[in-house]
Each structure stands twice: as structure tokens, then as C-alpha cells.
Short mmCIF file of C-alpha atoms in Angstrom, two decimals:
data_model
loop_
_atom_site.label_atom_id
_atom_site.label_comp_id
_atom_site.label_asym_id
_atom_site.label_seq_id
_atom_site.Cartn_x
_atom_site.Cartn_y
_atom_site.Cartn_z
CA UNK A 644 28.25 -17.70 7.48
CA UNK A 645 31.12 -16.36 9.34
CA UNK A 646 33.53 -12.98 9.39
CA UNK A 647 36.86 -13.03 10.15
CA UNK A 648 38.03 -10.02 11.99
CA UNK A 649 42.29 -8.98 12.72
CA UNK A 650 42.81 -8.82 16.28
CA UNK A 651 39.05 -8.42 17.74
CA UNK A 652 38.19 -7.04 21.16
CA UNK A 653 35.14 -8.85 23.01
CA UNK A 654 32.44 -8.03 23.39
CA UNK A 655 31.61 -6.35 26.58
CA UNK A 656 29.08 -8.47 27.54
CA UNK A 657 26.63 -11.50 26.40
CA UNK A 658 23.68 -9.38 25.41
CA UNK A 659 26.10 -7.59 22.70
CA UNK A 660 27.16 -10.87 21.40
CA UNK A 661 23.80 -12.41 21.60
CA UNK A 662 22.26 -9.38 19.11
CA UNK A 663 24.71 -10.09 16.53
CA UNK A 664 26.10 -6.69 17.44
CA UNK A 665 29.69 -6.13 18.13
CA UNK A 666 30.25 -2.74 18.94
CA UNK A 667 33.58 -3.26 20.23
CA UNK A 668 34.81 -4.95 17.00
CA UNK A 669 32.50 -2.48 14.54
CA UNK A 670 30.57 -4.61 12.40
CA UNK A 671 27.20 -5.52 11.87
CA UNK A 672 25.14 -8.80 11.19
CA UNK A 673 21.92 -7.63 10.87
CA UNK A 674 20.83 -5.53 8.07
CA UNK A 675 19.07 -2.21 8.18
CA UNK A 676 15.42 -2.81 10.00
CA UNK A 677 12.53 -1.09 6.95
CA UNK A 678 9.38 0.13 8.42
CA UNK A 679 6.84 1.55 6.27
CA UNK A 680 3.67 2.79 7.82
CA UNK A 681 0.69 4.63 5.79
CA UNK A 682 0.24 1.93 3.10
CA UNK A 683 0.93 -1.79 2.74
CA UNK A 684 1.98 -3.51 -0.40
CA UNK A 685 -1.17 -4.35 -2.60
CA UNK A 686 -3.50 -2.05 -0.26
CA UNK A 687 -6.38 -0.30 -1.78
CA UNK A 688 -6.83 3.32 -0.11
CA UNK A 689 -10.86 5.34 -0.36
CA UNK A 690 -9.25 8.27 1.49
CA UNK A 691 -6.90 11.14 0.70
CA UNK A 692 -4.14 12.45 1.34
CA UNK A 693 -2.12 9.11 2.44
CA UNK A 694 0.77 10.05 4.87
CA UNK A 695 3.61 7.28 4.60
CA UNK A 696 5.84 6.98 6.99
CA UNK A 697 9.54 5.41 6.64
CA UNK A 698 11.96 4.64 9.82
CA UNK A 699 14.85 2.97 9.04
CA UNK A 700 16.81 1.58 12.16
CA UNK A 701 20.63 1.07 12.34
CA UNK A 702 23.07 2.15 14.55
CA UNK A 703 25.89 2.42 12.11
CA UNK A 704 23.53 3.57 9.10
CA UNK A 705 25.86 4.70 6.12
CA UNK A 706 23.59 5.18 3.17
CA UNK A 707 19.90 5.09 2.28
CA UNK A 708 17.50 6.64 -0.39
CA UNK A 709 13.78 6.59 -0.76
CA UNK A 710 11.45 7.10 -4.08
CA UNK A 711 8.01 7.57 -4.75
CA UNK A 712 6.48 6.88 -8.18
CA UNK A 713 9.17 7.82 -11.02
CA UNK A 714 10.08 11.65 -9.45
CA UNK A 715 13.77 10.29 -8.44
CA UNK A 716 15.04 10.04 -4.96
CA UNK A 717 12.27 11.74 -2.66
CA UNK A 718 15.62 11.66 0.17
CA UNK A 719 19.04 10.54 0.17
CA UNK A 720 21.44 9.92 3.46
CA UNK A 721 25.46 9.27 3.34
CA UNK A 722 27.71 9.09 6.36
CA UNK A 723 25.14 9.86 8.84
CA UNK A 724 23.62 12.69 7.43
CA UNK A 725 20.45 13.86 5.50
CA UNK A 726 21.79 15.22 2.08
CA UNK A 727 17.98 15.75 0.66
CA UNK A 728 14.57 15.13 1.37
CA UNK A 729 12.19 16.57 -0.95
CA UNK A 730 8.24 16.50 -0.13
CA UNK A 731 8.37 16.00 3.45
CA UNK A 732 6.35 16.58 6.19
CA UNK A 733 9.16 15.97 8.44
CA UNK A 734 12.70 14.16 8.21
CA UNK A 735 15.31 13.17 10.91
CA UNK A 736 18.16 11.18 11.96
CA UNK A 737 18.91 10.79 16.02
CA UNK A 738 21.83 8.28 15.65
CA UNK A 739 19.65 5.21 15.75
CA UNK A 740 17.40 5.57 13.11
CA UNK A 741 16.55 7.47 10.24
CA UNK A 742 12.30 9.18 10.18
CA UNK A 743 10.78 10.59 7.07
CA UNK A 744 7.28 11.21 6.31
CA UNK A 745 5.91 12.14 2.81
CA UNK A 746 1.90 13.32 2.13
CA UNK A 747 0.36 11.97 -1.08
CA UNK A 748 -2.60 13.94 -2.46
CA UNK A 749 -3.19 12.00 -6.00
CA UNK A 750 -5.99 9.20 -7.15
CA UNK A 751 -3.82 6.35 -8.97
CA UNK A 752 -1.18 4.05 -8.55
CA UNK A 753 1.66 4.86 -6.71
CA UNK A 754 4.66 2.99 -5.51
CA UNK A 755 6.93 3.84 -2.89
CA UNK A 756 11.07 1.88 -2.88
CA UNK A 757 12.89 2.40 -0.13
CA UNK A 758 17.05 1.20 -0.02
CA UNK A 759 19.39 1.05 2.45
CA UNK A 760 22.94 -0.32 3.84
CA UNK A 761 24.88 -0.04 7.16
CA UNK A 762 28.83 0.68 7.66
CA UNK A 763 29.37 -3.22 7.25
CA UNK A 764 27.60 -2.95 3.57
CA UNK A 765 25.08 -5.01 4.90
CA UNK A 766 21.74 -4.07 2.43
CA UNK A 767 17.79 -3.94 2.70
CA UNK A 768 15.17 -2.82 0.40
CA UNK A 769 11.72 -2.72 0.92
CA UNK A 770 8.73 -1.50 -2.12
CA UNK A 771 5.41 -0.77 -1.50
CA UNK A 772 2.84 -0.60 -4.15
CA UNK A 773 -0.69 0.92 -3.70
CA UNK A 774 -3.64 2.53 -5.39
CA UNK A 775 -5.65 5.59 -3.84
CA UNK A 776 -9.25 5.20 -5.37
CA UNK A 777 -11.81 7.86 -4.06
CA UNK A 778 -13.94 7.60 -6.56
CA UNK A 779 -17.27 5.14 -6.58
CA UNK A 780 -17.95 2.80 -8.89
CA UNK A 781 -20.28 3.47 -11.71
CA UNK A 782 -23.77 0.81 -12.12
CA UNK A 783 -26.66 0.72 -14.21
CA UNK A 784 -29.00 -1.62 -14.80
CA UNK A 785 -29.65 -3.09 -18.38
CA UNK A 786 -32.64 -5.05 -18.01
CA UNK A 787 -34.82 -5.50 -16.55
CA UNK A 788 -36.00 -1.99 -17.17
CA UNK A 789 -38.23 0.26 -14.98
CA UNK A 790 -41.85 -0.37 -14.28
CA UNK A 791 -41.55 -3.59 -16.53
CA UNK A 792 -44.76 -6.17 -16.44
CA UNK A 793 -43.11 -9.49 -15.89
CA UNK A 794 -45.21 -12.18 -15.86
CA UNK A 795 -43.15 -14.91 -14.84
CA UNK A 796 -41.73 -15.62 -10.83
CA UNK A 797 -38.43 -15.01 -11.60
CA UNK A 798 -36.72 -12.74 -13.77
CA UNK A 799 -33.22 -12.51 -15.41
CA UNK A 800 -31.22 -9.31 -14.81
CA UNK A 801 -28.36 -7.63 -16.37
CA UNK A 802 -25.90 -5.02 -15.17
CA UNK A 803 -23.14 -2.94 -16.06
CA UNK A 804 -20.32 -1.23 -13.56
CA UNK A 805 -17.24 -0.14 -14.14
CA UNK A 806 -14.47 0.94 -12.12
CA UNK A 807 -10.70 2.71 -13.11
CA UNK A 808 -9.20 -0.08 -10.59
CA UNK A 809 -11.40 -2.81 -10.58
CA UNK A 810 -15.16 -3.94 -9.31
CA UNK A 811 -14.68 -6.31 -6.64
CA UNK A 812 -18.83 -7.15 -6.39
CA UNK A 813 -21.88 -6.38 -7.75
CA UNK A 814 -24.98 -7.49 -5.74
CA UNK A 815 -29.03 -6.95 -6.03
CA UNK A 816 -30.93 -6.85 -3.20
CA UNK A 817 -27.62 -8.27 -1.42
CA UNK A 818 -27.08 -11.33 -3.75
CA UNK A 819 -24.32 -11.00 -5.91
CA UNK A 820 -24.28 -11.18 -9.74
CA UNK A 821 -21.81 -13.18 -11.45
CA UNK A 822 -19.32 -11.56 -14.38
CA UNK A 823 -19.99 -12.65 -18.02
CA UNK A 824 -17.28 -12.64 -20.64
CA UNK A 825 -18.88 -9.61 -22.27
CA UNK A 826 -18.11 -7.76 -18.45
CA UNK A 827 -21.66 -7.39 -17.73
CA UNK A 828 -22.87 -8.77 -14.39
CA UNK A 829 -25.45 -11.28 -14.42
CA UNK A 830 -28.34 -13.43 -12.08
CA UNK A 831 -32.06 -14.36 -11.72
CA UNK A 832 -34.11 -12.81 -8.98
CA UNK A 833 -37.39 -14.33 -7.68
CA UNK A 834 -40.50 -11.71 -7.69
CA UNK A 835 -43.64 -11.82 -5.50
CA UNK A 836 -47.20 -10.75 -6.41
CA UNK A 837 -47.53 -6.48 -6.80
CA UNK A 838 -44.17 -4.49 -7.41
CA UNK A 839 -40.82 -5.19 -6.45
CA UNK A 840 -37.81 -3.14 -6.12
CA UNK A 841 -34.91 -4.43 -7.24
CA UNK A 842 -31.52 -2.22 -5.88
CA UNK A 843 -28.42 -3.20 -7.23
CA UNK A 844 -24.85 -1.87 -5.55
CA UNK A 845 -21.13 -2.36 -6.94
CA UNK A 846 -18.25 -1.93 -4.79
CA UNK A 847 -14.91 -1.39 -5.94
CA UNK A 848 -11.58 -2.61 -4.61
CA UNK A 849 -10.88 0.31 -2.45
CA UNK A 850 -14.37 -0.26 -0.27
CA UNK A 851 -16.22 2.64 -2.47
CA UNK A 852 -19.74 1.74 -2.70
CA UNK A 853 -22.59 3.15 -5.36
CA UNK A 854 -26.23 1.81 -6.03
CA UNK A 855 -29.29 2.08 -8.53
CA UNK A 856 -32.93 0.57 -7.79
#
């Protein structure tokens, strides 16, 4: 597109011009640059607390606001300067860019929204979902069941694990089991001669591992 500006000064010099910058003529082409370290969008997290970390870059930064879960703007900045910041480990604005850090203690989903716009009302937005899981996975098995006589050279087992955010595998003796429509997990195992020890694991989304034999 293209901006029409009344009686413009040049730029100073090519470099200005070639980062869709004119300070000279005060406006803006770029919008706001959103970083968001600590947790990426869809991430599943086996560790707490989660520090996120927000820097929003823009010389001529006029407004931004920043939420986490449904508790209403965690911090707000007009005209250059931090009105609130609630939560924070540390918040700042040098003149370039805006820095905010928030700590996150609690299992669940959590989502994280993040708004901004420069003097030339030039927006961004950026939203970050993600789940903090610490907890394992539970597993037990359902047959066959311990110390069983099977007389056959394969036998068909069944398994249950559950998960608040989702199992992503369930293996035995590191195969994996496949998911029935009633949600139990599923396979046939090969036995040799004497006892065998079957030991099943489940791992969750988040990387959280648990196991029964």
C-alpha cells in the first residue's frame, strides 16, 4: 500500500528508508515486533513454575496490554509508560522496547494474549496457549493377570491409563498398544518357555512417564 504524508522531510539516509522507518517524517510501517519466550503455542510443560517472558519492540510504542488466563490485563502501557503490571517478576520500558516477565505456579491450561499498537496505529497480537502437566499418567494392567498359566505362545493383553491431558502412548516391553473404542489399550505379546515379565509404561503428552510389570 502507500501513505501519503503533507510536506515530508527525507530521510536522512538509505538505511532509514530501507527499514520502512522514517523517523524524520514520524510514521511507522512495521508493526510492533511480539516475542514470547517460556512457552510456545500448543506446548506441553512436565515442570513448574513456567516463567514467560514478553518483549515487545517499537520505537514509537503507544499502547499495549498483556493477559493471562481470564484474571484481566496482567499489564497495560499508554504513551510510553507502564500504567500496571500485576504478577511480575520484573517489567520495563527503555525507549525501544517494552520487557515483562510473569511466573506461573499452576497444573492446567493456561493461555497467555498479548496486544499491541505503535504511534502510527499500526497493531499486533500474539496468543499463546499451553498446558503445565506434572503429574504421571496412571496404568494398570487388565489381563493378563499376575502369575497367570498361559498355555499358548502368544497372549492377548489389555490395559487401562488415563491421563487429565491426554496419553500420548502406551507400550509393553517397548511395543506399543493400540487404543480401542472402549479407551482401553490393546496388543498380543509372544511368550517363551518359563516366566515372562511383561512391563507396560504410558506416557502422557507433557513427557511424564509411569509403568506396571
Amino acid at each position: 500500500g502507500s501513505l501519503s504524508i503533507a510536506a515530508p522531510t527525507p530521510c536522512s539516509d538509505d538505511s532509514q528508508c530501507a527499514s520502512h522507518r522514517c523517523v524524520n517524517t514520524q510514521w511507522e510501517a512495521a508493526s510492533p515486533r511480539i516475542t514470547i519466550t517460556g512457552a510456545s503455542d500448543g506446548e506441553y510443560i512436565n515442570h513448574r513454575p513456567v516463567l514467560i517472558g514478553l518483549t515487545i519492540g517499537d520505537a514509537a510504542l503507544r499502547a499495549a496490554s498483556a493477559h493471562l488466563d481470564d484474571m484481566g490485563p496482567a499489564i497495560t502501557f499508554q504513551d510510553g509508560a507502564l500504567e500496571y503490571f500485576n504478577g511480575a517478576s520484573s517489567a520495563s520500558y527503555d525507549g525501544n522496547a517494552l520487557a515483562w516477565q510473569v511466573v506461573e505456579y499452576s497444573e492446567g491450561a493456561h493461555a497467555f494474549g498479548v496486544s499491541a499498537a505503535n504511534a502510527a496505529g499500526i497493531p499486533a497480537n500474539a496468543n499463546v496457549r499451553f498446558v503445565i502437566d506434572v503429574t504421571a499418567p496412571t496404568v494398570s494392567v487388565v489381563a493378563p493377570a499376575s502369575g497367570a498359566l498361559i498355555g499358548t505362545p502368544a497372549v492377548d493383553v489389555t490395559v487401562s491409563a488415563g491421563d487429565a491431558f491426554g496419553v500420548a502412548a502406551v507400550l509393553v516391553n517397548g511395543a506399543p498398544l493400540a487404543l480401542g473404542a472402549d479407551g482401553l489399550y490393546r496388543t498380543r505379546v509372544g511368550l517363551g518357555d518359563g516366566g515372562n515379565v511383561l512391563t507396560f509404561t504410558a506416557t502422557d503428552l507433557a513427557g511424564n512417564v509411569s509403568s506396571s510389570s
